[in-house]
Amino acid sequence: MEKLQKQTSKTQQREMEFLKSMTVPPIRSLLESAPPSVAVLGAYIDELDSQLDENSHKMDECLHEILKTCNKLPGNKQYSSPKEAVNHVISTHIIEKDSCYDPEAEDVLTILSHVISVLENHPGSEEKLLQDLLSLSSKEGLSLPCKSHQGSNPMQSVTSVNAVTDNLEMQISQQWDQISLHFRRYFTDKLKKLPIDSTKPDLDLFEGKRMEYIHSLLALYPSDDILIKYQTLRSQQLERCFETLLPEMDSEQYSSMEITKNCRELSDIILNMIDEDFVIFNSGIFKKSFNTARAMHDMYLEKFSDEMSALVEDIWEDIEDIVNKPRKSSLAHANQSPNSEQGELEQNSQSLPRIYMESILDVVTSVLHIEEHVECLLRCAAWDPAGVTSKRVKRKGSLRGVLKTTSSPEIQRRPLSYTSDDMSFSENFNTSFGSMPSSLSDSIPAPKVVERTRGEERLRWEWKLMFKKIAPDLAKFVGLRIRNLLKTTLDSELGDWTRLGVLHTESVPQELWGGKLDYPKSISKSVSCFMTELDFLLPFARAGTEGSILNCVRLAFVDAINLCLQNFHIHLTKLSSDVPRNAPMKTLYILLSSSVYIKNHLQHYEMVLTGDDSSKKNFSSLHKNYQELVDALFKLTVEIHNNYMATSVLHDMESYNWKDSKEFQEGERCSFPVQMWNYHLRGLCHDLWTICSPRLSQDIYSQILHNSLQIFSQRYSHSKPSYRRTSQYRSDIISILLCASELLFPACSSVSMYLDPGSSQLPHYSIHNFCSVLLADMAIVASPLEMLYKMYKKGFHELPELQPTGGSTPTAEVIGTNTHWLSWIQPTIFQTGHKHYFDMRTTTAVYFHCKLLLSQPDIDWSKVLQAYIMKDFTLPILFLTQSVTGDSPTQANNDKNLHQQKVSQTFSVITRVLTQCHHFKESVARVLVPVISRCNEWKLLDTKTLIGQDIMVPVWMETVFTLLDPFINSVLKPVLVSVVLDGNSGPPIRPIMSVIADLPCGCRPQFTPPSSRSKSSESQKELMDALMRQMVSYIADNVFSIPNTVCILMRTLQEHCTANNIKTPHHCAGMKVIGTCLRLRLQDKHYLERVTGLNLNHQQTDTLRSLADCVYYVLINTKAKSNATPQLAGKFCKENKVWVQSKIQAITSYLNNVMFEMNDHTILEGATNEYMKQLFTLAASNILDSPTGQADLTCLYGLIANNFSWLERQFDIQFILPSSGVENIPQFTLSSEVDQFKEFNACKEYEMIGTRKFDHPTIESFNINWQELLSSDLGISEFGFRSLLYNRHEMQDGAYLEEQEKKPVETLKSVYENEPRELG
């Protein structure tokens, strides 16, 4: 506790120092792994409060300044409220009337003519030109005159001067129409060319382009018209997708069954489109308030359901043709009865090809997929006061002030209720410039945002109407198909059972094994076929919600299941009655697994069809019946094995003839039943592990092991061996305990069950008690008489004190427990008093845990994770160092490449898993630093070392790069957008302000004329400067997003570099890692093309390579110069010296912060076994939720399984028994593939105890310190001691005694008088 308190205080101190040294960081950096201390949260909240107070104070000052400014404006009015003052200024147009002079019409015409010229001569420069045009208002404050809307016909003018003015205004209007039309076509074409795919690349460069292009259109046209145009465009794109994936019926490629396979791809494309538009519609860029769910329905869902409806009708027509063809041929029989017609219908439905139902199912699943996704989106958009911020997306500037006369009255706005049936822009903007109804205005006030309830955004998609005509027939077909399948499968299985007496099996998919419902590994073929068909038809029932058109299909599905599975229940019960009389035990295991499989599937169907609504359970009684069947088969299995044990396995007259005066097998082996018992349980374990559910099989195995040990303890507690049979008695018990120590591993699911079982952990607690009884039996009955006499001659409670022997004993300073027998039977592995891994040596603890893990019936994810974290990450350090320093293949380059790939995969998997263990933030540092030290690669972090050219990237560094990839990709994304997408925006253009001499008011323009130097070199420098500034700023601003595990690794690397006198850039090894990663990623064309999904040309590749060298220099060297210094990077650092140093300081101060210093203590110190189990279960659950979590943990399990023999040798584990046969020295392997179904070699298994040989000479010569054993706590009472004492052959009446034996026997008999009434 003191260590934990010190650790907590140090952590609080470091966090406080971190808060004091930096401006308040993102709350995410403090809450990433675990909640910080109360003191740190208090300091954080205090800092936020101070910032809020400061912001409030600044807002008050700003409001007072606004009030003072308004009171100084013309009007001689003084206001006391800022709100009243601002409202007055807006309503009276004071600021507009007091603005600068309007530009002359000739200047406006000159500007627009220049814009048209640029558009015609420099195609592709539209985006630059639009930004320059918008800057007239945002930077220069320039307002250009336009024609007032009092009249639109120039013939209405009354003077020649006015006529000239009208002509100019008409020219301005026409030119602006031409410009806006060009912009509209350009940005609309850009929207059309945005990729539409079913999947997104890792780095989507087009993610923000859709919003950007819509912003550009909104700066030119009214919001309502852009919305209509955008919806039209998306409809056209969707139609093209339909034409590609769903060809027309009259086309040569049309096949209803084939094209339904494209439904899932089409649904994925639609969902991507919906996701994109969902973001846009909820961003507020369209001023019109509309229902998002309705918009999605009109744009995508309704059209998709129409296409699917036509497809379903076409498929069903084919089905009707197949079903009705036999029926029509049978109409010639006039005497056909209704019963025969029903039978024919069933026959026809059974003969219907499955491919047609698969086609309809493809349609149903794709529609359900879209519906669930859209409903999830709408739930995310529901009002949540604690959810997403209400900050509006920043919009581009408007051209309203560019071409509108500032002194003219406000243009009439289009009403919000305006809608147009015409989807084209051309007819909406065919009027003159001055009379356009708000064509360039975006001043329409946004609708008032009010809290929306969930009901306003509810999806109403009646896609089930497509099944209105076929729903009754579909329901009938589903019911008949299930019933016919039941008849077929049961008839086939009963036929095989009657003729051959066998039960064919099928393997359950591995992803289903175990789990929360405890799925089996193998089931009967009939159950597999039947339940597979139910799984196939389940989506139809799932779609049939109550009150819907498909509800009849759901009811037919439920009724058929209840009927058919009840028959299956009878069938399984009948077959189980033939075991073991007419069938082997494996048949019973298969029946048990099949019952469990059906029971679990019923629970699954219940959850899918009714959810948590307990009032609508469809299979409650059926589930109960199967639960009772599982319990009955479980008890039957245990009872049969108990009978086997009592009557066959443990029965041998010769072996248990204890009164025989002749030695058993000349004293060379133990009893045959003991070895047969070991073999039987090993075979039982194999059968259960390969067939039954993991937890259920472990319960059966544990119960049988318990019952058999109970028989042994009772038998040997009452046995009275003769003098010649005493050695057999001793060998039997030693063999039983050695076997039990190995057989107990598969029975235990936790370390506490093996080393420290509680009284509630049954049957494990009783198993240890029986083993302790057997050890006591051997100690009293088989120990040397002189030793027994010496220890117990004064009475049971008067044991003599032992003199210290100078060495440790299994019982030193420990009072006996029911697990102390392990320390006597396996003294090289177990020590008395060891109840936790903390009590054991590192090698012993890791070996024990790996053995326990591999003994489980299924992969225990929490134990896999614990194996790689326990004892200071011993296992991953050992695996990684061995993978990089061990022998690699030398035969061929292919073998070397394959080996290197496996090494990289091993590093990636281990570090990826450890990074997700948020309770062990130092895991990656503790694992990789020993690898670097072992490889002696600290020099790679030196500032002068350039990795990637002459020096290959080591595997550990590439692994760190992989962990940094999310952060690096976020840095690269805006750069790649600028180079790859925006780099094709055409050549530099002449700025608009350069075409007029001066502003009309005489103000100095903000425009700076371009330099007269070389255009190509200057533009290249500007591009590189902008990209370098962008990257360095992003790294400094977002360094908080680097995972804490990587930050701790970087600080640890710096500490070791300092200790090894390695000079790192800016005294920060993390800067070297980040800079190297950025450089190599930018130079790797294949990597960039893979993450972006785009093809890069030579010019883009060269630009990125130059940028890689420049940004590497800025981050790493900054000041140092050499011949290899990039010229552009050197100039950038010189021109922006202070700025660069401030950014570098911000990055390094964070990466080197004391917050990331490694602690000497972990969360596991002093933790109980139960706490560790819960901790690792939670961590493993989080990892399994990740996309690659299960595959990663399976790979880690395979590494342990395939290298377990190698680990035994590495850990130098000493065994009592010799190895089994002549084996080669185990070699380390990086293979992670595991054979889940190993063959059972009966001859080999009979001669094995665990992984060692069942060696009888070794057992006969087993060394026991009888004095220590007799003086230990054997866990028996005085009555029990007296009973066992009189089981010895010396204590029997009429026993032959040597002279030296008479006195001890007489003394013991006098002290422990035999009382028949007690013994009886």
PDB file of C-alpha atoms in Angstrom, residues 32 186 225 255 312 352 427 477 520 542 640 873 879 914 937 957 1007 1017 1094 1104 1109 1112 1118 1126 1128-1129:
ATOM      1  CA  GLU A  32      -7.129   8.514 -22.512  1.00  0.00           C
ATOM      2  CA  TYR A 186     -17.047  23.770 -63.132  1.00  0.00           C
ATOM      3  CA  ASP A 225     -31.478  26.261 -55.827  1.00  0.00           C
ATOM      4  CA  SER A 255     -30.094 -12.404 -64.855  1.00  0.00           C
ATOM      5  CA  VAL A 312     -38.255  -9.248 -56.439  1.00  0.00           C
ATOM      6  CA  LEU A 352     -37.625 -25.363 -55.612  1.00  0.00           C
ATOM      7  CA  GLU A 427     -34.539  29.131 -66.494  1.00  0.00           C
ATOM      8  CA  PHE A 477     -42.963 -21.641 -48.650  1.00  0.00           C
ATOM      9  CA  PRO A 520     -19.759 -26.538 -28.979  1.00  0.00           C
ATOM     10  CA  ARG A 542     -36.414 -10.584 -38.767  1.00  0.00           C
ATOM     11  CA  ILE A 640     -21.793 -43.407 -17.113  1.00  0.00           C
ATOM     12  CA  PHE A 873       6.498  -8.556 -20.028  1.00  0.00           C
ATOM     13  CA  PHE A 879       9.911 -13.710 -28.295  1.00  0.00           C
ATOM     14  CA  LEU A 914      -0.055  -3.950 -25.939  1.00  0.00           C
ATOM     15  CA  GLU A 937      20.955   0.021 -32.244  1.00  0.00           C
ATOM     16  CA  MET A 957      11.472   1.178 -35.648  1.00  0.00           C
ATOM     17  CA  PHE A1007      -2.975  43.771 -52.742  1.00  0.00           C
ATOM     18  CA  SER A1017      11.496  28.994 -58.568  1.00  0.00           C
ATOM     19  CA  LEU A1094      -4.819   7.217 -56.047  1.00  0.00           C
ATOM     20  CA  LEU A1104       6.685  14.941 -52.110  1.00  0.00           C
ATOM     21  CA  ASP A1109      13.906  16.103 -47.219  1.00  0.00           C
ATOM     22  CA  TYR A1112      13.095  16.273 -42.106  1.00  0.00           C
ATOM     23  CA  THR A1118      16.929  23.240 -37.892  1.00  0.00           C
ATOM     24  CA  PRO A1126      18.071  21.255 -48.749  1.00  0.00           C
ATOM     25  CA  LEU A1128      14.527  25.521 -49.523  1.00  0.00           C
ATOM     26  CA  ALA A1129      14.566  24.099 -45.988  1.00  0.00           C
TER      27      ALA A1129
END
